[in-house]
C-alpha angles and dihedrals in degrees: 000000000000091000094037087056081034094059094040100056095044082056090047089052096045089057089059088055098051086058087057086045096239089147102164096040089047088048093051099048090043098056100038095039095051084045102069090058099046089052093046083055094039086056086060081078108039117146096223141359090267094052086044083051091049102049089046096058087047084055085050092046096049084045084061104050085042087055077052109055092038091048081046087048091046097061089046109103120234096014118124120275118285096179097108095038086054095054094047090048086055104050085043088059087050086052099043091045086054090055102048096047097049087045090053092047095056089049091069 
């Protein structure tokens, strides 16, 4: 649910910044950030362990290019506010980083 309501509000910021025709950076955020959560659904069907691992930590890694581009939007001046993506995308990576590294441990 956290990357579902992740994904749709950086849809829902990226489309404030194709009306101020901030097209690259819009592109960027929207792939990356709809990403995470793709790849956290795509991991519920994971063929091992490992395979589950490894689409989490593509999820993480997306996360992180999404942290990126809205830390890169927030010292912009004159964009929209990113204050409240940035906390869910942190709490997101926290999350992310639990679940990695218990899967890692019962793997063992």
């Amino acid at each position: 649910k956290l990357s579902l309501d992740f994904s749709l509000n950086i849809l829902k910021y990226s489309q404030l910044l194709y009306k101020a025709n901030q097209r690259i950076i819009a592109d960027q955020l929207t792939r990356c950030g709809t990403s995470v959560g793709a790849n956290i659904f795509e991991s519920q069907n994971a063929e091992s362990r490992p395979d589950f691992i490894h689409k989490m930590k593509i999820a993480a890694k997306e996360l992180d290019e999404s942290i990126y581009w809205l830390i890169l939007c927030r010292n912009t001046r004159n964009y929209p506010d990113v204050s409240e993506l940035i906390n869910t995308a942190q709490s997101l990576g926290r999350l992310l980083g639990k679940i990695i590294s218990s899967s890692k441990l019962k793997g063992k």
